[in-house]
Short mmCIF file of C-alpha atoms and ligand atoms in Angstrom, two decimals:
data_model
loop_
_atom_site.label_atom_id
_atom_site.label_comp_id
_atom_site.label_asym_id
_atom_site.label_seq_id
_atom_site.Cartn_x
_atom_site.Cartn_y
_atom_site.Cartn_z
CA MET J 1 25.70 25.41 -0.83
CA ASN J 2 25.07 21.99 -1.76
CA ILE J 3 21.67 20.47 -0.85
CA VAL J 4 20.57 16.89 -1.19
CA VAL J 5 16.82 16.30 -0.91
CA MET J 6 16.02 12.89 0.04
CA GLY J 7 12.49 11.23 -0.91
CA GLN J 8 10.67 11.56 -4.13
CA GLY J 9 7.35 11.86 -2.57
CA ALA J 10 5.04 14.97 -2.46
CA MET J 11 6.97 17.02 0.09
CA GLY J 12 10.38 15.93 -1.35
CA LEU J 13 9.50 17.00 -4.76
CA LEU J 14 7.65 20.38 -3.68
CA TRP J 15 10.97 21.46 -2.40
CA TYR J 16 13.15 20.08 -4.99
CA HIS J 17 11.03 21.88 -7.65
CA HIS J 18 11.29 25.25 -5.65
CA LEU J 19 14.90 24.77 -4.85
CA SER J 20 15.72 23.99 -8.32
CA GLN J 21 13.84 27.18 -9.55
CA ALA J 22 15.55 29.18 -7.03
CA GLN J 23 18.83 27.72 -8.46
CA LYS J 24 18.01 28.53 -12.00
CA PHE J 25 16.87 32.02 -11.54
CA GLN J 26 19.18 33.38 -8.97
CA THR J 27 20.72 36.56 -9.82
CA LYS J 28 22.75 38.82 -7.68
CA LYS J 29 19.50 40.30 -6.37
CA THR J 30 17.93 36.83 -5.32
CA GLN J 31 20.93 35.30 -4.06
CA VAL J 32 21.04 34.93 -0.29
CA GLN J 33 23.33 37.28 1.47
CA ASN J 34 24.39 37.25 5.06
CA LYS J 35 23.13 40.76 6.37
CA GLY J 36 26.12 40.94 8.86
CA THR J 37 29.13 40.02 6.74
CA GLY J 38 27.63 40.46 3.11
CA ASP J 39 28.86 36.87 2.12
CA ILE J 40 26.78 35.36 -0.60
CA TYR J 41 25.42 32.00 -0.32
CA PRO J 42 24.74 30.64 -4.01
CA LEU J 43 22.73 27.46 -4.11
CA SER J 44 25.27 25.76 -6.24
CA LYS J 45 24.39 22.27 -6.31
CA LEU J 46 20.95 20.57 -5.81
CA SER J 47 20.23 16.83 -6.17
CA LEU J 48 17.65 14.50 -5.16
CA LEU J 49 18.22 11.06 -3.53
CA ALA J 50 15.21 8.67 -4.35
CA SER J 51 14.80 5.50 -2.37
CA ASN J 52 14.83 3.18 -5.43
CA GLN J 53 16.81 5.34 -7.94
CA GLN J 54 18.95 2.46 -9.22
CA ASN J 55 15.60 1.32 -10.89
CA LEU J 56 14.34 4.61 -12.00
CA THR J 57 14.69 5.24 -15.52
CA GLN J 58 12.61 8.52 -15.60
CA ASN J 59 14.99 11.40 -15.10
CA TYR J 60 12.12 14.10 -15.25
CA TYR J 61 9.41 15.29 -12.98
CA GLN J 62 6.00 16.94 -13.48
CA PHE J 63 4.85 19.82 -11.09
CA THR J 64 1.57 21.54 -11.14
CA ALA J 65 1.62 24.87 -9.44
CA LEU J 66 -1.21 26.52 -7.38
CA ASN J 67 -2.08 28.67 -10.57
CA ASN J 68 -2.39 24.97 -12.42
CA GLN J 69 0.46 26.01 -14.48
CA THR J 70 2.49 22.63 -15.10
CA TYR J 71 6.05 22.51 -15.45
CA ASN J 72 8.41 19.60 -16.59
CA GLY J 73 11.89 19.54 -14.68
CA ILE J 74 15.02 17.42 -14.87
CA VAL J 75 15.79 15.29 -11.87
CA ASN J 76 19.29 15.54 -10.89
CA TYR J 77 19.67 12.19 -9.02
CA ALA J 78 22.41 12.30 -5.89
CA GLN J 79 25.54 10.56 -6.61
CA PRO J 80 28.03 9.66 -3.87
CA GLU J 81 29.92 12.78 -4.57
CA GLN J 82 27.05 14.94 -3.97
CA LEU J 83 26.46 13.08 -0.65
CA GLN J 84 30.18 13.47 0.30
CA THR J 85 30.12 17.44 -0.30
CA ALA J 86 26.72 17.86 1.10
CA ASP J 87 26.05 20.89 3.42
CA THR J 88 22.59 20.06 4.14
CA VAL J 89 20.66 16.77 3.55
CA PHE J 90 16.79 17.58 3.54
CA LEU J 91 14.79 14.29 4.42
CA CYS J 92 11.27 14.56 3.29
CA LEU J 93 10.42 11.04 4.38
CA LYS J 94 7.86 9.23 6.61
CA SER J 95 8.72 9.23 10.17
CA TYR J 96 9.49 5.41 10.30
CA GLN J 97 11.82 5.71 7.21
CA ILE J 98 14.11 8.32 9.02
CA SER J 99 16.38 6.19 10.88
CA ASP J 100 17.29 3.79 8.31
CA ALA J 101 17.61 6.48 5.72
CA ILE J 102 20.16 8.53 7.58
CA THR J 103 22.07 5.61 8.67
CA GLN J 104 22.36 4.27 5.19
CA ILE J 105 24.10 7.76 3.94
CA ALA J 106 25.67 8.67 7.35
CA GLU J 107 29.17 7.44 6.69
CA GLN J 108 29.54 9.47 3.52
CA LEU J 109 28.37 12.87 5.09
CA LYS J 110 30.97 15.44 6.40
CA THR J 111 30.59 16.56 9.86
CA SER J 112 29.52 20.19 8.81
CA CYS J 113 26.60 18.59 7.00
CA THR J 114 23.24 19.46 8.64
CA ILE J 115 20.32 17.31 8.45
CA ILE J 116 16.71 18.79 8.12
CA LEU J 117 13.68 16.45 9.14
CA ALA J 118 10.41 17.12 7.50
CA HIS J 119 7.81 14.55 8.71
CA ASN J 120 4.71 14.19 10.82
CA GLY J 121 5.01 13.26 14.53
CA ILE J 122 7.79 13.41 17.01
CA GLY J 123 10.33 10.67 18.25
CA THR J 124 12.63 10.01 15.33
CA LEU J 125 15.71 11.64 17.13
CA GLU J 126 15.48 9.11 19.78
CA LYS J 127 15.82 6.19 17.16
CA LEU J 128 18.94 7.74 15.59
CA PRO J 129 22.35 6.25 16.33
CA GLN J 130 24.20 8.46 18.91
CA ALA J 131 27.18 8.68 16.62
CA ILE J 132 24.96 10.48 14.11
CA ILE J 133 23.29 12.83 16.81
CA ASN J 134 26.91 13.85 18.20
CA LYS J 135 28.19 14.53 14.48
CA HIS J 136 25.40 16.65 13.04
CA ALA J 137 23.34 19.59 13.71
CA ILE J 138 19.64 18.37 13.05
CA TYR J 139 16.88 20.68 12.34
CA ALA J 140 13.05 20.10 12.14
CA LEU J 141 10.90 21.70 9.36
CA LEU J 142 7.26 21.92 9.92
CA THR J 143 5.16 23.07 6.90
CA THR J 144 1.50 23.88 6.40
CA HIS J 145 1.91 23.88 2.54
CA GLY J 146 -0.44 21.03 0.94
CA CYS J 147 0.83 18.56 -1.81
CA LEU J 148 -0.42 15.78 -3.60
CA ARG J 149 1.52 13.04 -5.47
CA ASN J 150 -0.66 12.05 -8.49
CA ALA J 151 1.73 9.25 -9.76
CA PRO J 152 5.45 8.64 -9.74
CA LEU J 153 7.51 11.93 -10.07
CA ASN J 154 4.12 13.79 -10.61
CA ILE J 155 2.89 16.37 -7.82
CA THR J 156 0.40 19.15 -7.40
CA HIS J 157 0.95 21.65 -5.11
CA THR J 158 -2.89 21.74 -3.54
CA GLY J 159 -2.31 24.67 -0.83
CA SER J 160 -0.24 27.70 -0.05
CA GLY J 161 1.33 27.39 3.47
CA VAL J 162 4.12 28.50 5.59
CA SER J 163 6.92 26.76 7.28
CA SER J 164 8.95 26.75 10.46
CA LEU J 165 12.47 25.67 10.85
CA GLY J 166 14.32 25.07 13.99
CA LEU J 167 17.25 23.28 15.71
CA ILE J 168 16.31 19.93 17.56
CA SER J 169 19.79 18.73 18.10
CA GLY J 170 23.36 20.09 17.82
CA ASN J 171 25.34 23.07 19.03
CA LYS J 172 23.56 26.20 19.43
CA CYS J 173 26.52 28.13 21.21
CA GLY J 174 28.11 30.71 18.81
CA GLU J 175 28.10 33.18 16.01
CA GLN J 176 29.01 30.48 13.51
CA ASP J 177 25.76 28.56 14.38
CA ASN J 178 23.53 31.77 14.00
CA VAL J 179 25.32 31.96 10.66
CA ARG J 180 24.37 28.44 9.62
CA ASP J 181 20.73 28.91 10.80
CA GLU J 182 20.31 32.06 8.95
CA GLN J 183 21.80 30.58 5.67
CA ILE J 184 19.64 27.45 5.83
CA THR J 185 16.49 29.55 6.60
CA SER J 186 17.14 32.01 3.87
CA ILE J 187 17.80 29.51 1.11
CA LEU J 188 14.53 27.72 1.98
CA HIS J 189 12.61 30.92 2.23
CA ASN J 190 14.10 32.28 -0.90
CA ALA J 191 12.82 28.79 -2.57
CA LEU J 192 9.39 28.42 -1.13
CA PRO J 193 8.39 31.21 1.22
CA LEU J 194 7.66 31.69 3.92
CA VAL J 195 10.00 30.08 6.03
CA LYS J 196 10.83 31.53 9.62
CA PHE J 197 13.56 30.26 12.20
CA GLU J 198 11.96 29.37 15.60
CA THR J 199 14.29 29.44 18.40
CA ASN J 200 11.86 27.25 20.25
CA ILE J 201 10.46 24.80 17.66
CA ALA J 202 9.59 22.25 20.44
CA ILE J 203 6.46 24.06 21.20
CA LYS J 204 5.50 24.08 17.35
CA GLN J 205 6.32 20.50 16.99
CA TRP J 206 3.90 19.74 19.96
CA LEU J 207 1.02 21.82 18.67
CA LYS J 208 1.26 20.17 15.21
CA LEU J 209 1.58 16.54 16.78
CA ALA J 210 -1.51 17.44 19.02
CA ILE J 211 -3.70 18.19 15.79
CA ASN J 212 -2.26 15.15 14.12
CA CYS J 213 -3.21 13.04 17.18
CA VAL J 214 -6.73 14.08 16.64
CA ILE J 215 -7.33 14.54 13.03
CA ASN J 216 -5.37 11.60 11.60
CA PRO J 217 -6.66 8.72 13.73
CA ILE J 218 -10.07 9.92 13.47
CA THR J 219 -10.21 10.24 9.85
CA ALA J 220 -8.45 7.05 9.34
CA LEU J 221 -10.56 5.12 11.51
CA ASN J 222 -13.75 6.60 10.34
CA ASN J 223 -12.80 6.80 6.93
CA ILE J 224 -13.93 10.45 6.59
CA ASP J 225 -12.62 13.74 5.14
CA ASN J 226 -10.95 16.09 7.52
CA GLY J 227 -13.94 18.49 7.90
CA LEU J 228 -16.08 15.71 9.51
CA VAL J 229 -13.79 15.76 12.47
CA ASN J 230 -15.67 18.76 13.67
CA ASN J 231 -18.80 16.56 13.86
CA THR J 232 -20.17 16.47 17.45
CA GLN J 233 -20.03 12.87 17.72
CA PHE J 234 -16.30 13.39 18.08
CA THR J 235 -16.23 16.02 20.68
CA TRP J 236 -15.64 13.97 23.41
CA GLN J 237 -13.03 11.83 21.92
CA ILE J 238 -10.92 14.79 20.78
CA GLU J 239 -11.38 16.27 24.48
CA ALA J 240 -9.99 12.92 25.89
CA LEU J 241 -6.99 12.90 23.36
CA LEU J 242 -6.17 16.28 24.14
CA ILE J 243 -6.24 16.07 27.97
CA GLU J 244 -3.83 13.17 27.88
CA ILE J 245 -1.43 15.03 25.36
CA ILE J 246 -1.42 18.15 27.72
CA ALA J 247 -0.42 15.79 30.71
CA VAL J 248 2.39 14.06 28.78
CA ALA J 249 3.65 17.40 27.07
CA LYS J 250 4.03 18.76 30.67
CA THR J 251 6.77 16.19 31.25
CA GLN J 252 8.82 17.62 28.43
CA GLY J 253 8.45 21.14 29.96
CA ILE J 254 5.66 22.07 27.16
CA ALA J 255 2.59 23.97 28.47
CA LEU J 256 -0.29 23.53 26.28
CA VAL J 257 -3.88 24.97 26.75
CA LYS J 258 -7.00 22.60 26.17
CA GLU J 259 -8.96 25.43 24.74
CA GLU J 260 -6.29 26.64 22.18
CA LEU J 261 -5.84 23.07 20.97
CA GLN J 262 -9.41 22.54 20.65
CA LYS J 263 -9.70 25.89 18.36
CA SER J 264 -6.67 24.89 16.22
CA VAL J 265 -7.92 21.31 15.63
CA GLN J 266 -11.27 22.72 14.59
CA GLU J 267 -9.64 25.43 12.41
CA VAL J 268 -7.36 22.93 10.60
CA ALA J 269 -10.12 20.53 9.96
CA GLN J 270 -12.22 23.39 8.71
CA ALA J 271 -9.19 24.70 6.47
CA THR J 272 -8.60 21.17 5.05
CA GLU J 273 -12.38 19.88 5.32
CA LYS J 274 -12.24 18.34 1.83
CA ASN J 275 -8.73 16.61 2.32
CA CYS J 276 -7.90 13.10 2.87
CA SER J 277 -5.52 12.90 5.99
CA SER J 278 -1.97 11.45 5.30
CA MET J 279 -2.93 8.70 7.73
CA ARG J 280 -6.26 8.07 5.83
CA CYS J 281 -4.50 7.88 2.58
CA ASP J 282 -1.80 5.79 3.80
CA VAL J 283 -4.50 3.23 5.16
CA LEU J 284 -6.52 3.39 2.10
CA ALA J 285 -3.37 2.76 0.00
CA ASN J 286 -2.12 -0.24 2.22
CA ARG J 287 0.77 1.65 3.30
CA GLN J 288 2.50 1.64 6.93
CA THR J 289 1.06 4.80 8.71
CA GLU J 290 2.91 7.11 11.09
CA ILE J 291 0.67 6.26 14.10
CA ASP J 292 3.96 5.01 16.22
CA TYR J 293 5.22 8.50 16.02
CA ILE J 294 1.77 10.22 16.66
CA ASN J 295 -0.45 8.67 19.30
CA GLY J 296 2.17 5.90 19.75
CA TYR J 297 4.53 8.53 20.92
CA ILE J 298 2.15 9.95 23.37
CA HIS J 299 1.57 6.20 24.51
CA ARG J 300 5.36 5.66 24.95
CA LEU J 301 5.91 8.78 26.88
CA GLY J 302 2.93 8.20 29.11
CA ILE J 303 4.31 4.83 30.21
CA LYS J 304 7.84 6.53 30.80
CA HIS J 305 6.29 9.08 32.98
CA ASN J 306 3.59 6.99 34.62
CA ILE J 307 0.71 8.96 32.85
CA ALA J 308 -2.36 7.04 31.80
CA THR J 309 -3.10 7.47 28.15
CA PRO J 310 -6.14 5.36 27.40
CA GLU J 311 -7.61 7.10 24.51
CA ASN J 312 -4.29 7.83 22.75
CA THR J 313 -3.23 4.11 23.45
CA LYS J 314 -6.73 2.95 22.11
CA VAL J 315 -6.63 4.75 18.88
CA TRP J 316 -2.74 3.82 18.34
CA GLN J 317 -3.82 0.20 18.54
CA GLN J 318 -7.10 0.56 16.60
CA VAL J 319 -4.87 2.11 13.65
CA LYS J 320 -2.10 -0.53 13.72
CA GLY J 321 -5.04 -3.02 13.91
CA LEU J 322 -6.09 -1.48 10.74
CA GLY J 323 -2.87 -2.17 9.06
CA SER J 324 -2.86 -5.89 9.94
CA LYS J 325 -6.26 -6.45 8.44
CA LEU J 326 -4.88 -5.10 5.14
O1 LIG V 401 -1.32 14.54 8.30
C1 LIG V 401 -2.02 15.37 7.63
O2 LIG V 401 -2.84 14.98 6.79
C2 LIG V 401 -2.00 16.76 8.05
O3 LIG V 401 -0.72 17.11 8.71
C3 LIG V 401 -3.41 17.28 8.74
C4 LIG V 401 -2.98 18.39 9.39
C5 LIG V 401 -3.80 16.34 9.63
C6 LIG V 401 -4.21 17.81 7.79
O4 LIG V 401 -4.54 17.15 6.79
#
């Protein structure tokens, strides 16, 4: 198994670190084994493809674990031969970077190479060239792990979480595909548990999207920590956003329940009360936000299906406006 992790941000390095530890310490006991055939899947090659790696002189990273222990690890930067033989390319990038990033490497990848997308929001698949969609099985990975980038190639794991992996595009027809799903899930789970394979990842993507559609713009527009989203001043706005999301989700065959979404938003805001949401951090750091793939996605689907989404459209425009003032 040859894995190339793409992206040297917090999530990219979190996975790179755990996969490299799993590779280093794999023994007969911890190697991933197919329960049916008994085949062993050793993680034999791991590399990191950084966005600007030709300019990077540093070849080590620093990782601070949940128990505050610090590790220095070597970065094995991906070279063309790693991409050409990759079994999985794991993109830990922002949603707006996905299409360009895959297009740049696509010609080098073999057909059997699977692609994993780990980002906030939905809508990146639609932006990919059809040839790439036809060629590769594509998975989405959703995670609740918290991780902070302190400096370039220096991250802290701030909160333990769980991850879900599911196929969003590509064949799902035979025994071979089941083996492939099991193999990828096992390798990721072995590195950073828990990772669960979901046959219906779409519903999980929509649940996460709904949470991001509420917490991200409200925290970014009001410059507040996540916990303050539970303040009653936002109750009406949260309800309006969720009602529109539920109507749009229905057009995709996804049934969401308002009360359940309200509860999830409340719980996530509470569990991450002192955190700065990714969108607020992006705005504060003058970076592009993922708003086009969060409330912007609801806005676009609303237009396509003739459903009014005034509140999502409003916050989408307001967050875009924040960017243009910077
Ligand atoms: O984007 C984020 O920051 C996170 O996905 C979430 C759930 C809003 C918590 O901070």
